[in-house]
PDB file of C-alpha atoms and ligand atoms in Angstrom:
ATOM      1  CA  UNK A   1      46.009-166.314 -12.182  1.00  0.00           C
ATOM      2  CA  UNK A   2      45.364-165.621  -8.462  1.00  0.00           C
ATOM      3  CA  UNK A   3      41.832-165.003  -7.281  1.00  0.00           C
ATOM      4  CA  UNK A   4      40.656-163.618  -3.959  1.00  0.00           C
ATOM      5  CA  UNK A   5      37.789-162.069  -2.072  1.00  0.00           C
ATOM      6  CA  UNK A   6      37.767-158.342  -1.357  1.00  0.00           C
ATOM      7  CA  UNK A   7      36.948-158.914   2.337  1.00  0.00           C
ATOM      8  CA  UNK A   8      39.088-156.565   4.453  1.00  0.00           C
ATOM      9  CA  UNK A   9      40.931-155.322   1.370  1.00  0.00           C
ATOM     10  CA  UNK A  10      41.386-151.576   1.112  1.00  0.00           C
ATOM     11  CA  UNK A  11      39.916-150.331  -2.156  1.00  0.00           C
ATOM     12  CA  UNK A  12      40.391-146.685  -3.176  1.00  0.00           C
ATOM     13  CA  UNK A  13      37.994-145.468  -5.884  1.00  0.00           C
ATOM     14  CA  UNK A  14      37.972-142.052  -7.561  1.00  0.00           C
ATOM     15  CA  UNK A  15      34.812-140.603  -9.093  1.00  0.00           C
ATOM     16  CA  UNK A  16      32.544-142.583  -6.761  1.00  0.00           C
ATOM     17  CA  UNK A  17      29.759-140.043  -6.213  1.00  0.00           C
ATOM     18  CA  UNK A  18      27.713-141.348  -9.175  1.00  0.00           C
ATOM     19  CA  UNK A  19      27.639-143.837 -12.038  1.00  0.00           C
ATOM     20  CA  UNK A  20      30.165-146.615 -12.344  1.00  0.00           C
ATOM     21  CA  UNK A  21      32.333-145.479  -9.416  1.00  0.00           C
ATOM     22  CA  UNK A  22      29.360-145.515  -7.009  1.00  0.00           C
ATOM     23  CA  UNK A  23      28.194-148.917  -8.305  1.00  0.00           C
ATOM     24  CA  UNK A  24      31.695-150.330  -7.932  1.00  0.00           C
ATOM     25  CA  UNK A  25      31.903-149.001  -4.381  1.00  0.00           C
ATOM     26  CA  UNK A  26      28.608-150.712  -3.498  1.00  0.00           C
ATOM     27  CA  UNK A  27      29.792-153.992  -5.073  1.00  0.00           C
ATOM     28  CA  UNK A  28      33.067-153.906  -3.109  1.00  0.00           C
ATOM     29  CA  UNK A  29      31.175-153.030   0.086  1.00  0.00           C
ATOM     30  CA  UNK A  30      28.980-156.125  -0.367  1.00  0.00           C
ATOM     31  CA  UNK A  31      32.159-158.175  -0.177  1.00  0.00           C
ATOM     32  CA  UNK A  32      33.262-156.488   3.044  1.00  0.00           C
ATOM     33  CA  UNK A  33      35.931-154.233   1.540  1.00  0.00           C
ATOM     34  CA  UNK A  34      37.339-151.160   3.287  1.00  0.00           C
ATOM     35  CA  UNK A  35      36.636-148.269   0.994  1.00  0.00           C
ATOM     36  CA  UNK A  36      38.126-144.856   0.436  1.00  0.00           C
ATOM     37  CA  UNK A  37      36.064-142.952  -2.114  1.00  0.00           C
ATOM     38  CA  UNK A  38      36.792-139.601  -3.716  1.00  0.00           C
ATOM     39  CA  UNK A  39      34.806-137.091  -5.795  1.00  0.00           C
ATOM     40  CA  UNK A  40      34.207-133.336  -5.835  1.00  0.00           C
ATOM     41  CA  UNK A  41      30.569-133.442  -4.711  1.00  0.00           C
ATOM     42  CA  UNK A  42      30.795-134.185  -0.994  1.00  0.00           C
ATOM     43  CA  UNK A  43      27.048-134.516  -0.451  1.00  0.00           C
ATOM     44  CA  UNK A  44      26.593-137.196  -3.085  1.00  0.00           C
ATOM     45  CA  UNK A  45      29.754-138.937  -1.945  1.00  0.00           C
ATOM     46  CA  UNK A  46      28.430-139.142   1.628  1.00  0.00           C
ATOM     47  CA  UNK A  47      25.172-140.631   0.358  1.00  0.00           C
ATOM     48  CA  UNK A  48      27.136-143.363  -1.460  1.00  0.00           C
ATOM     49  CA  UNK A  49      29.220-143.940   1.674  1.00  0.00           C
ATOM     50  CA  UNK A  50      26.075-144.471   3.799  1.00  0.00           C
ATOM     51  CA  UNK A  51      24.763-147.018   1.284  1.00  0.00           C
ATOM     52  CA  UNK A  52      28.103-148.843   1.309  1.00  0.00           C
ATOM     53  CA  UNK A  53      28.125-148.991   5.113  1.00  0.00           C
ATOM     54  CA  UNK A  54      24.652-150.496   5.078  1.00  0.00           C
ATOM     55  CA  UNK A  55      25.949-153.154   2.686  1.00  0.00           C
ATOM     56  CA  UNK A  56      28.748-154.129   5.059  1.00  0.00           C
ATOM     57  CA  UNK A  57      31.695-151.988   3.989  1.00  0.00           C
ATOM     58  CA  UNK A  58      33.803-149.660   6.121  1.00  0.00           C
ATOM     59  CA  UNK A  59      33.994-146.349   4.260  1.00  0.00           C
ATOM     60  CA  UNK A  60      35.928-143.112   4.283  1.00  0.00           C
ATOM     61  CA  UNK A  61      35.184-140.192   1.964  1.00  0.00           C
ATOM     62  CA  UNK A  62      37.652-137.679   0.577  1.00  0.00           C
ATOM     63  CA  UNK A  63      36.349-134.619  -1.246  1.00  0.00           C
ATOM     64  CA  UNK A  64      38.797-133.765  -3.973  1.00  0.00           C
ATOM     65  CA  UNK A  65      39.551-133.129  -7.621  1.00  0.00           C
ATOM     66  CA  UNK A  66      41.717-135.688  -9.444  1.00  0.00           C
ATOM     67  CA  UNK A  67      42.993-132.959 -11.753  1.00  0.00           C
ATOM     68  CA  UNK A  68      44.848-131.496  -8.772  1.00  0.00           C
ATOM     69  CA  UNK A  69      48.032-133.447  -7.981  1.00  0.00           C
ATOM     70  CA  UNK A  70      47.866-132.459  -4.300  1.00  0.00           C
ATOM     71  CA  UNK A  71      44.415-134.087  -4.013  1.00  0.00           C
ATOM     72  CA  UNK A  72      45.863-137.368  -5.276  1.00  0.00           C
ATOM     73  CA  UNK A  73      48.456-137.255  -2.492  1.00  0.00           C
ATOM     74  CA  UNK A  74      45.790-136.342   0.067  1.00  0.00           C
ATOM     75  CA  UNK A  75      43.668-139.288  -1.022  1.00  0.00           C
ATOM     76  CA  UNK A  76      46.523-141.753  -0.574  1.00  0.00           C
ATOM     77  CA  UNK A  77      47.572-140.256   2.780  1.00  0.00           C
ATOM     78  CA  UNK A  78      43.988-140.452   4.053  1.00  0.00           C
ATOM     79  CA  UNK A  79      43.698-144.117   3.011  1.00  0.00           C
ATOM     80  CA  UNK A  80      46.980-145.012   4.744  1.00  0.00           C
ATOM     81  CA  UNK A  81      46.126-143.088   7.870  1.00  0.00           C
ATOM     82  CA  UNK A  82      42.722-144.775   8.191  1.00  0.00           C
ATOM     83  CA  UNK A  83      43.417-148.323   6.973  1.00  0.00           C
ATOM     84  CA  UNK A  84      47.223-148.634   6.885  1.00  0.00           C
ATOM     85  CA  UNK A  85      47.366-150.121   3.397  1.00  0.00           C
ATOM     86  CA  UNK A  86      46.024-149.923  -0.150  1.00  0.00           C
ATOM     87  CA  UNK A  87      45.208-153.142  -2.001  1.00  0.00           C
ATOM     88  CA  UNK A  88      43.393-151.698  -5.010  1.00  0.00           C
ATOM     89  CA  UNK A  89      43.425-148.229  -6.499  1.00  0.00           C
ATOM     90  CA  UNK A  90      40.650-147.726  -9.040  1.00  0.00           C
ATOM     91  CA  UNK A  91      41.122-144.592 -11.183  1.00  0.00           C
ATOM     92  CA  UNK A  92      37.557-144.166 -12.379  1.00  0.00           C
ATOM     93  CA  UNK A  93      36.872-140.399 -12.355  1.00  0.00           C
ATOM     94  CA  UNK A  94      36.244-139.214 -15.875  1.00  0.00           C
ATOM     95  CA  UNK A  95      34.653-136.634 -18.112  1.00  0.00           C
ATOM     96  CA  UNK A  96      33.609-137.014 -21.742  1.00  0.00           C
ATOM     97  CA  UNK A  97      33.062-134.893 -24.827  1.00  0.00           C
ATOM     98  CA  UNK A  98      30.477-134.975 -27.582  1.00  0.00           C
ATOM     99  CA  UNK A  99      31.449-132.390 -30.193  1.00  0.00           C
ATOM    100  CA  UNK A 100      32.946-132.306 -33.665  1.00  0.00           C
ATOM    101  CA  UNK A 101      36.534-131.085 -33.536  1.00  0.00           C
ATOM    102  CA  UNK A 102      35.872-128.306 -36.072  1.00  0.00           C
ATOM    103  CA  UNK A 103      33.046-126.893 -33.924  1.00  0.00           C
ATOM    104  CA  UNK A 104      35.070-126.559 -30.729  1.00  0.00           C
ATOM    105  CA  UNK A 105      35.281-122.897 -29.759  1.00  0.00           C
ATOM    106  CA  UNK A 106      38.086-123.157 -27.213  1.00  0.00           C
ATOM    107  CA  UNK A 107      40.684-125.906 -27.322  1.00  0.00           C
ATOM    108  CA  UNK A 108      41.109-125.574 -23.537  1.00  0.00           C
ATOM    109  CA  UNK A 109      38.539-128.387 -23.516  1.00  0.00           C
ATOM    110  CA  UNK A 110      41.371-130.744 -24.521  1.00  0.00           C
ATOM    111  CA  UNK A 111      43.341-129.763 -21.446  1.00  0.00           C
ATOM    112  CA  UNK A 112      40.384-130.543 -19.169  1.00  0.00           C
ATOM    113  CA  UNK A 113      39.945-133.990 -20.721  1.00  0.00           C
ATOM    114  CA  UNK A 114      43.647-134.793 -20.318  1.00  0.00           C
ATOM    115  CA  UNK A 115      43.776-133.421 -16.784  1.00  0.00           C
ATOM    116  CA  UNK A 116      40.859-135.486 -15.535  1.00  0.00           C
ATOM    117  CA  UNK A 117      41.026-138.695 -17.591  1.00  0.00           C
ATOM    118  CA  UNK A 118      44.788-139.157 -17.881  1.00  0.00           C
ATOM    119  CA  UNK A 119      46.655-136.977 -15.371  1.00  0.00           C
ATOM    120  CA  UNK A 120      43.914-137.620 -12.800  1.00  0.00           C
ATOM    121  CA  UNK A 121      44.947-141.294 -12.783  1.00  0.00           C
ATOM    122  CA  UNK A 122      48.672-140.479 -12.781  1.00  0.00           C
ATOM    123  CA  UNK A 123      48.261-138.081  -9.825  1.00  0.00           C
ATOM    124  CA  UNK A 124      46.688-140.841  -7.737  1.00  0.00           C
ATOM    125  CA  UNK A 125      48.795-143.840  -8.709  1.00  0.00           C
ATOM    126  CA  UNK A 126      52.110-142.042  -8.237  1.00  0.00           C
ATOM    127  CA  UNK A 127      51.767-141.527  -4.469  1.00  0.00           C
ATOM    128  CA  UNK A 128      49.963-144.890  -4.148  1.00  0.00           C
ATOM    129  CA  UNK A 129      52.673-146.963  -5.835  1.00  0.00           C
ATOM    130  CA  UNK A 130      54.921-147.536  -2.767  1.00  0.00           C
ATOM    131  CA  UNK A 131      51.852-148.782  -0.872  1.00  0.00           C
ATOM    132  CA  UNK A 132      50.707-150.988  -3.758  1.00  0.00           C
ATOM    133  CA  UNK A 133      54.218-152.476  -3.792  1.00  0.00           C
ATOM    134  CA  UNK A 134      53.964-153.304  -0.084  1.00  0.00           C
ATOM    135  CA  UNK A 135      50.566-154.989  -0.504  1.00  0.00           C
ATOM    136  CA  UNK A 136      51.372-156.458  -3.943  1.00  0.00           C
ATOM    137  CA  UNK A 137      48.235-154.628  -4.913  1.00  0.00           C
ATOM    138  CA  UNK A 138      46.513-153.722  -8.141  1.00  0.00           C
ATOM    139  CA  UNK A 139      46.022-150.495 -10.060  1.00  0.00           C
ATOM    140  CA  UNK A 140      42.797-150.449 -12.055  1.00  0.00           C
ATOM    141  CA  UNK A 141      42.323-147.794 -14.734  1.00  0.00           C
ATOM    142  CA  UNK A 142      38.755-147.367 -15.958  1.00  0.00           C
ATOM    143  CA  UNK A 143      39.247-146.674 -19.619  1.00  0.00           C
ATOM    144  CA  UNK A 144      37.084-147.177 -22.671  1.00  0.00           C
ATOM    145  CA  UNK A 145      37.348-148.938 -26.005  1.00  0.00           C
ATOM    146  CA  UNK A 146      38.219-145.376 -27.024  1.00  0.00           C
ATOM    147  CA  UNK A 147      41.590-146.025 -25.417  1.00  0.00           C
ATOM    148  CA  UNK A 148      42.290-148.293 -28.387  1.00  0.00           C
ATOM    149  CA  UNK A 149      39.989-147.138 -31.165  1.00  0.00           C
ATOM    150  CA  UNK A 150      39.287-143.476 -31.923  1.00  0.00           C
ATOM    151  CA  UNK A 151      35.637-142.434 -32.099  1.00  0.00           C
ATOM    152  CA  UNK A 152      34.289-139.417 -34.031  1.00  0.00           C
ATOM    153  CA  UNK A 153      32.907-136.504 -31.982  1.00  0.00           C
ATOM    154  CA  UNK A 154      35.158-137.658 -29.126  1.00  0.00           C
ATOM    155  CA  UNK A 155      38.609-136.558 -30.352  1.00  0.00           C
ATOM    156  CA  UNK A 156      39.815-135.196 -27.013  1.00  0.00           C
ATOM    157  CA  UNK A 157      38.202-137.970 -24.978  1.00  0.00           C
ATOM    158  CA  UNK A 158      39.667-140.686 -27.225  1.00  0.00           C
ATOM    159  CA  UNK A 159      43.086-139.036 -26.979  1.00  0.00           C
ATOM    160  CA  UNK A 160      42.930-138.902 -23.178  1.00  0.00           C
ATOM    161  CA  UNK A 161      41.967-142.578 -22.951  1.00  0.00           C
ATOM    162  CA  UNK A 162      44.760-143.502 -25.437  1.00  0.00           C
ATOM    163  CA  UNK A 163      47.192-141.657 -23.144  1.00  0.00           C
ATOM    164  CA  UNK A 164      45.871-143.584 -20.158  1.00  0.00           C
ATOM    165  CA  UNK A 165      46.203-146.893 -22.025  1.00  0.00           C
ATOM    166  CA  UNK A 166      49.804-146.194 -23.069  1.00  0.00           C
ATOM    167  CA  UNK A 167      50.713-145.125 -19.547  1.00  0.00           C
ATOM    168  CA  UNK A 168      49.214-148.282 -18.039  1.00  0.00           C
ATOM    169  CA  UNK A 169      50.820-150.623 -20.572  1.00  0.00           C
ATOM    170  CA  UNK A 170      54.249-149.131 -19.818  1.00  0.00           C
ATOM    171  CA  UNK A 171      53.690-149.046 -16.051  1.00  0.00           C
ATOM    172  CA  UNK A 172      52.589-152.700 -16.015  1.00  0.00           C
ATOM    173  CA  UNK A 173      55.975-153.790 -17.345  1.00  0.00           C
ATOM    174  CA  UNK A 174      57.865-151.504 -14.943  1.00  0.00           C
ATOM    175  CA  UNK A 175      56.145-152.767 -11.815  1.00  0.00           C
ATOM    176  CA  UNK A 176      55.502-156.430 -12.668  1.00  0.00           C
ATOM    177  CA  UNK A 177      58.521-157.695 -10.749  1.00  0.00           C
ATOM    178  CA  UNK A 178      57.452-155.883  -7.605  1.00  0.00           C
ATOM    179  CA  UNK A 179      54.166-157.822  -7.635  1.00  0.00           C
ATOM    180  CA  UNK A 180      51.938-154.870  -8.529  1.00  0.00           C
ATOM    181  CA  UNK A 181      49.291-155.565 -11.160  1.00  0.00           C
ATOM    182  CA  UNK A 182      47.871-153.077 -13.644  1.00  0.00           C
ATOM    183  CA  UNK A 183      44.473-153.619 -15.241  1.00  0.00           C
ATOM    184  CA  UNK A 184      42.882-151.436 -17.873  1.00  0.00           C
ATOM    185  CA  UNK A 185      39.133-151.724 -18.337  1.00  0.00           C
ATOM    186  CA  UNK A 186      38.007-151.046 -21.883  1.00  0.00           C
ATOM    187  CA  UNK A 187      34.314-150.308 -21.701  1.00  0.00           C
ATOM    188  CA  UNK A 188      31.567-149.985 -24.251  1.00  0.00           C
ATOM    189  CA  UNK A 189      28.916-147.328 -23.629  1.00  0.00           C
ATOM    190  CA  UNK A 190      27.320-147.597 -20.201  1.00  0.00           C
ATOM    191  CA  UNK A 191      23.651-147.009 -19.452  1.00  0.00           C
ATOM    192  CA  UNK A 192      22.412-145.183 -16.350  1.00  0.00           C
ATOM    193  CA  UNK A 193      25.386-142.852 -15.843  1.00  0.00           C
ATOM    194  CA  UNK A 194      25.744-139.087 -16.061  1.00  0.00           C
ATOM    195  CA  UNK A 195      28.710-139.176 -18.452  1.00  0.00           C
ATOM    196  CA  UNK A 196      26.703-138.055 -21.495  1.00  0.00           C
ATOM    197  CA  UNK A 197      24.883-135.175 -19.862  1.00  0.00           C
ATOM    198  CA  UNK A 198      28.173-133.995 -18.354  1.00  0.00           C
ATOM    199  CA  UNK A 199      30.061-134.441 -21.637  1.00  0.00           C
ATOM    200  CA  UNK A 200      31.741-131.225 -22.770  1.00  0.00           C
ATOM    201  CA  UNK A 201      30.169-129.418 -25.697  1.00  0.00           C
ATOM    202  CA  UNK A 202      31.572-126.916 -28.192  1.00  0.00           C
ATOM    203  CA  UNK A 203      31.817-124.147 -25.561  1.00  0.00           C
ATOM    204  CA  UNK A 204      33.673-126.442 -23.142  1.00  0.00           C
ATOM    205  CA  UNK A 205      30.635-126.652 -20.838  1.00  0.00           C
ATOM    206  CA  UNK A 206      28.570-129.719 -19.926  1.00  0.00           C
ATOM    207  CA  UNK A 207      25.929-130.514 -22.565  1.00  0.00           C
ATOM    208  CA  UNK A 208      23.197-131.019 -19.953  1.00  0.00           C
ATOM    209  CA  UNK A 209      20.122-133.183 -19.915  1.00  0.00           C
ATOM    210  CA  UNK A 210      19.276-132.725 -23.597  1.00  0.00           C
ATOM    211  CA  UNK A 211      22.268-134.805 -24.680  1.00  0.00           C
ATOM    212  CA  UNK A 212      22.100-138.048 -26.647  1.00  0.00           C
ATOM    213  CA  UNK A 213      20.185-141.045 -25.403  1.00  0.00           C
ATOM    214  CA  UNK A 214      21.476-144.583 -25.774  1.00  0.00           C
ATOM    215  CA  UNK A 215      19.988-146.147 -28.871  1.00  0.00           C
ATOM    216  CA  UNK A 216      22.541-148.799 -29.749  1.00  0.00           C
ATOM    217  CA  UNK A 217      23.683-151.517 -27.378  1.00  0.00           C
ATOM    218  CA  UNK A 218      24.994-150.290 -24.017  1.00  0.00           C
ATOM    219  CA  UNK A 219      26.050-152.138 -20.893  1.00  0.00           C
ATOM    220  CA  UNK A 220      24.246-151.791 -17.554  1.00  0.00           C
ATOM    221  CA  UNK A 221      26.155-150.459 -14.559  1.00  0.00           C
ATOM    222  CA  UNK A 222      25.484-153.682 -12.709  1.00  0.00           C
ATOM    223  CA  UNK A 223      26.982-155.832 -15.479  1.00  0.00           C
ATOM    224  CA  UNK A 224      30.024-153.575 -15.842  1.00  0.00           C
ATOM    225  CA  UNK A 225      30.735-153.382 -12.097  1.00  0.00           C
ATOM    226  CA  UNK A 226      30.377-157.129 -11.703  1.00  0.00           C
ATOM    227  CA  UNK A 227      32.820-157.791 -14.540  1.00  0.00           C
ATOM    228  CA  UNK A 228      35.307-155.286 -13.098  1.00  0.00           C
ATOM    229  CA  UNK A 229      35.186-156.768  -9.599  1.00  0.00           C
ATOM    230  CA  UNK A 230      35.705-160.237 -11.084  1.00  0.00           C
ATOM    231  CA  UNK A 231      38.653-158.857 -13.076  1.00  0.00           C
ATOM    232  CA  UNK A 232      40.118-157.325  -9.899  1.00  0.00           C
ATOM    233  CA  UNK A 233      39.837-160.638  -8.082  1.00  0.00           C
ATOM    234  CA  UNK A 234      41.501-162.496 -10.950  1.00  0.00           C
ATOM    235  CA  UNK A 235      44.119-159.747 -11.283  1.00  0.00           C
ATOM    236  CA  UNK A 236      43.476-159.379 -14.997  1.00  0.00           C
ATOM    237  CA  UNK A 237      45.563-157.052 -17.164  1.00  0.00           C
ATOM    238  CA  UNK A 238      43.085-155.969 -19.801  1.00  0.00           C
ATOM    239  CA  UNK A 239      39.344-156.340 -19.484  1.00  0.00           C
ATOM    240  CA  UNK A 240      36.847-155.702 -22.284  1.00  0.00           C
ATOM    241  CA  UNK A 241      33.266-155.072 -21.142  1.00  0.00           C
ATOM    242  CA  UNK A 242      31.332-156.656 -22.743  1.00  0.00           C
ATOM    243  CA  UNK A 243      33.820-159.324 -23.767  1.00  0.00           C
ATOM    244  CA  UNK A 244      32.785-159.215 -27.435  1.00  0.00           C
ATOM    245  CA  UNK A 245      34.218-155.691 -27.596  1.00  0.00           C
ATOM    246  CA  UNK A 246      37.630-157.332 -27.959  1.00  0.00           C
ATOM    247  CA  UNK A 247      36.557-158.223 -31.519  1.00  0.00           C
ATOM    248  CA  UNK A 248      36.473-154.535 -32.454  1.00  0.00           C
ATOM    249  CA  UNK A 249      40.017-154.086 -31.134  1.00  0.00           C
ATOM    250  CA  UNK A 250      41.184-157.094 -33.186  1.00  0.00           C
ATOM    251  CA  UNK A 251      39.439-155.863 -36.350  1.00  0.00           C
ATOM    252  CA  UNK A 252      40.909-152.397 -35.767  1.00  0.00           C
ATOM    253  CA  UNK A 253      44.424-153.849 -35.526  1.00  0.00           C
ATOM    254  CA  UNK A 254      44.040-156.022 -38.637  1.00  0.00           C
ATOM    255  CA  UNK A 255      41.762-153.972 -40.869  1.00  0.00           C
ATOM    256  CA  UNK A 256      41.311-150.382 -39.616  1.00  0.00           C
ATOM    257  CA  UNK A 257      38.945-149.196 -42.408  1.00  0.00           C
ATOM    258  CA  UNK A 258      36.387-151.872 -41.469  1.00  0.00           C
ATOM    259  CA  UNK A 259      36.576-150.962 -37.773  1.00  0.00           C
ATOM    260  CA  UNK A 260      36.156-147.263 -38.633  1.00  0.00           C
ATOM    261  CA  UNK A 261      33.066-148.032 -40.705  1.00  0.00           C
ATOM    262  CA  UNK A 262      31.522-149.919 -37.789  1.00  0.00           C
ATOM    263  CA  UNK A 263      32.358-147.158 -35.297  1.00  0.00           C
ATOM    264  CA  UNK A 264      31.032-144.364 -37.547  1.00  0.00           C
ATOM    265  CA  UNK A 265      27.791-146.275 -38.015  1.00  0.00           C
ATOM    266  CA  UNK A 266      27.322-146.706 -34.258  1.00  0.00           C
ATOM    267  CA  UNK A 267      27.970-143.032 -33.489  1.00  0.00           C
ATOM    268  CA  UNK A 268      25.621-141.956 -36.288  1.00  0.00           C
ATOM    269  CA  UNK A 269      22.853-144.133 -34.802  1.00  0.00           C
ATOM    270  CA  UNK A 270      23.318-142.492 -31.369  1.00  0.00           C
ATOM    271  CA  UNK A 271      23.188-139.077 -33.037  1.00  0.00           C
ATOM    272  CA  UNK A 272      20.070-139.794 -35.093  1.00  0.00           C
TER     273      UNK A 272
HETATM  274  N1  NAP B  17      29.321-143.955 -19.400  1.00  0.00           N
HETATM  275  C1  NAP B  17      29.928-144.506 -20.431  1.00  0.00           C
HETATM  276  O1  NAP B  17      29.319-144.745 -21.490  1.00  0.00           O
HETATM  277  C2  NAP B  17      31.386-144.863 -20.341  1.00  0.00           C
HETATM  278  C3  NAP B  17      31.952-145.595 -21.387  1.00  0.00           C
HETATM  279  C4  NAP B  17      33.298-145.915 -21.327  1.00  0.00           C
HETATM  280  C5  NAP B  17      34.061-145.520 -20.247  1.00  0.00           C
HETATM  281  N2  NAP B  17      33.499-144.822 -19.236  1.00  0.00           N
HETATM  282  C6  NAP B  17      34.360-144.370 -18.125  1.00  0.00           C
HETATM  283  O2  NAP B  17      33.818-144.774 -16.891  1.00  0.00           O
HETATM  284  C7  NAP B  17      34.229-143.861 -15.864  1.00  0.00           C
HETATM  285  C8  NAP B  17      33.029-143.470 -15.024  1.00  0.00           C
HETATM  286  O3  NAP B  17      32.115-142.737 -15.808  1.00  0.00           O
HETATM  287  P1  NAP B  17      30.529-142.767 -15.585  1.00  0.00           P
HETATM  288  O4  NAP B  17      29.929-143.209 -16.854  1.00  0.00           O
HETATM  289  O5  NAP B  17      30.183-143.432 -14.328  1.00  0.00           O
HETATM  290  O6  NAP B  17      30.260-141.184 -15.506  1.00  0.00           O
HETATM  291  P2  NAP B  17      29.510-140.244 -14.444  1.00  0.00           P
HETATM  292  O7  NAP B  17      28.214-140.825 -14.023  1.00  0.00           O
HETATM  293  O8  NAP B  17      29.543-138.887 -15.056  1.00  0.00           O
HETATM  294  O9  NAP B  17      30.507-140.271 -13.182  1.00  0.00           O
HETATM  295  C9  NAP B  17      31.764-139.648 -13.228  1.00  0.00           C
HETATM  296  C10 NAP B  17      32.330-139.588 -11.817  1.00  0.00           C
HETATM  297  O10 NAP B  17      33.622-138.958 -11.875  1.00  0.00           O
HETATM  298  C11 NAP B  17      33.645-137.890 -10.926  1.00  0.00           C
HETATM  299  N3  NAP B  17      34.524-136.845 -11.431  1.00  0.00           N
HETATM  300  C12 NAP B  17      34.445-136.183 -12.599  1.00  0.00           C
HETATM  301  N4  NAP B  17      35.431-135.284 -12.690  1.00  0.00           N
HETATM  302  C13 NAP B  17      36.150-135.387 -11.543  1.00  0.00           C
HETATM  303  C14 NAP B  17      37.279-134.724 -11.024  1.00  0.00           C
HETATM  304  N5  NAP B  17      37.884-133.750 -11.718  1.00  0.00           N
HETATM  305  N6  NAP B  17      37.767-135.095  -9.806  1.00  0.00           N
HETATM  306  C15 NAP B  17      37.151-136.059  -9.091  1.00  0.00           C
HETATM  307  N7  NAP B  17      36.071-136.726  -9.524  1.00  0.00           N
HETATM  308  C16 NAP B  17      35.572-136.380 -10.734  1.00  0.00           C
HETATM  309  C17 NAP B  17      32.196-137.444 -10.754  1.00  0.00           C
HETATM  310  O11 NAP B  17      31.954-136.906  -9.464  1.00  0.00           O
HETATM  311  P3  NAP B  17      31.968-135.353  -9.030  1.00  0.00           P
HETATM  312  O12 NAP B  17      31.282-134.580 -10.107  1.00  0.00           O
HETATM  313  O13 NAP B  17      31.255-135.378  -7.725  1.00  0.00           O
HETATM  314  O14 NAP B  17      33.415-135.003  -8.875  1.00  0.00           O
HETATM  315  C18 NAP B  17      31.476-138.788 -10.856  1.00  0.00           C
HETATM  316  O15 NAP B  17      31.467-139.424  -9.606  1.00  0.00           O
HETATM  317  C19 NAP B  17      34.906-142.697 -16.586  1.00  0.00           C
HETATM  318  O16 NAP B  17      36.315-142.830 -16.521  1.00  0.00           O
HETATM  319  C20 NAP B  17      34.442-142.862 -18.031  1.00  0.00           C
HETATM  320  O17 NAP B  17      35.361-142.308 -18.952  1.00  0.00           O
HETATM  321  C21 NAP B  17      32.175-144.495 -19.243  1.00  0.00           C
END
């Protein structure tokens, strides 16, 4: 397994105005990476860019929506125009859901989840692929354990992350010979992000600040970003954060009813 520093590497990150994407950008900047960061909120994105510059990174911002294919192309073109290459593309932008399927009032919510979490990654990696081939770069898809194990109250979110996982597993085999790596990051719940308050409710709108707090174990942004950067440097294929999460995937493959009992218990504790 090859390892390497991110110094002078061009790292493109979507969804970098808050949460994990912003933390990842700061981590890469500390290593002297050249960053191209995208999100819809330009003001917050600029604030992250200033922080990254202070940490030693060279940064360019692109305001855009990953659910729009044209914005994926624009992101890649901007990165090439500014830095001439792409070494890592991190598809991190995401939106969640916290609603029982039966209570959903408009199934358009499912389209939003697929457009952001799955197609949002496809729309960026498709135009980036020729450049990743040139640099023998790496595509990093920020997924969730929900890409492997379904979770109640998250039907549409789990489905979108399963789609992303299947896409990445197939793509990895297609591009392996060209030297491009594909890593999926299967995360547990993260603390300190806005994912829960922005999660879509029964009416398809963000739940807002009154949404669930983390009661069970959850990973800090710092720990998650550190593990992801290490995984990028080692060019890993599948990264579980925390590592013990892999156990759930194994149990789910061997004995699904046990895994489902565990998952239902954890969701119920977060609800309670
Ligand atoms: N938090 C968790 O517990 C958890 C667990 C497992 C996996 N994950 C995954 O980790 C990733 C990051 O989530 P987070 O927890 O850091 O959430 P977050 O704090 O809500 O951040 C989400 C980021 O994505 C951006 N974004 C959302 N929709 C977008 C769109 N259509 N186009 C462009 N950017 C968009 C947001 O910026 P703008 O609003 O400015 O566009 C924001 O920067 C997601 O893929 C999520 O599924 C999170």
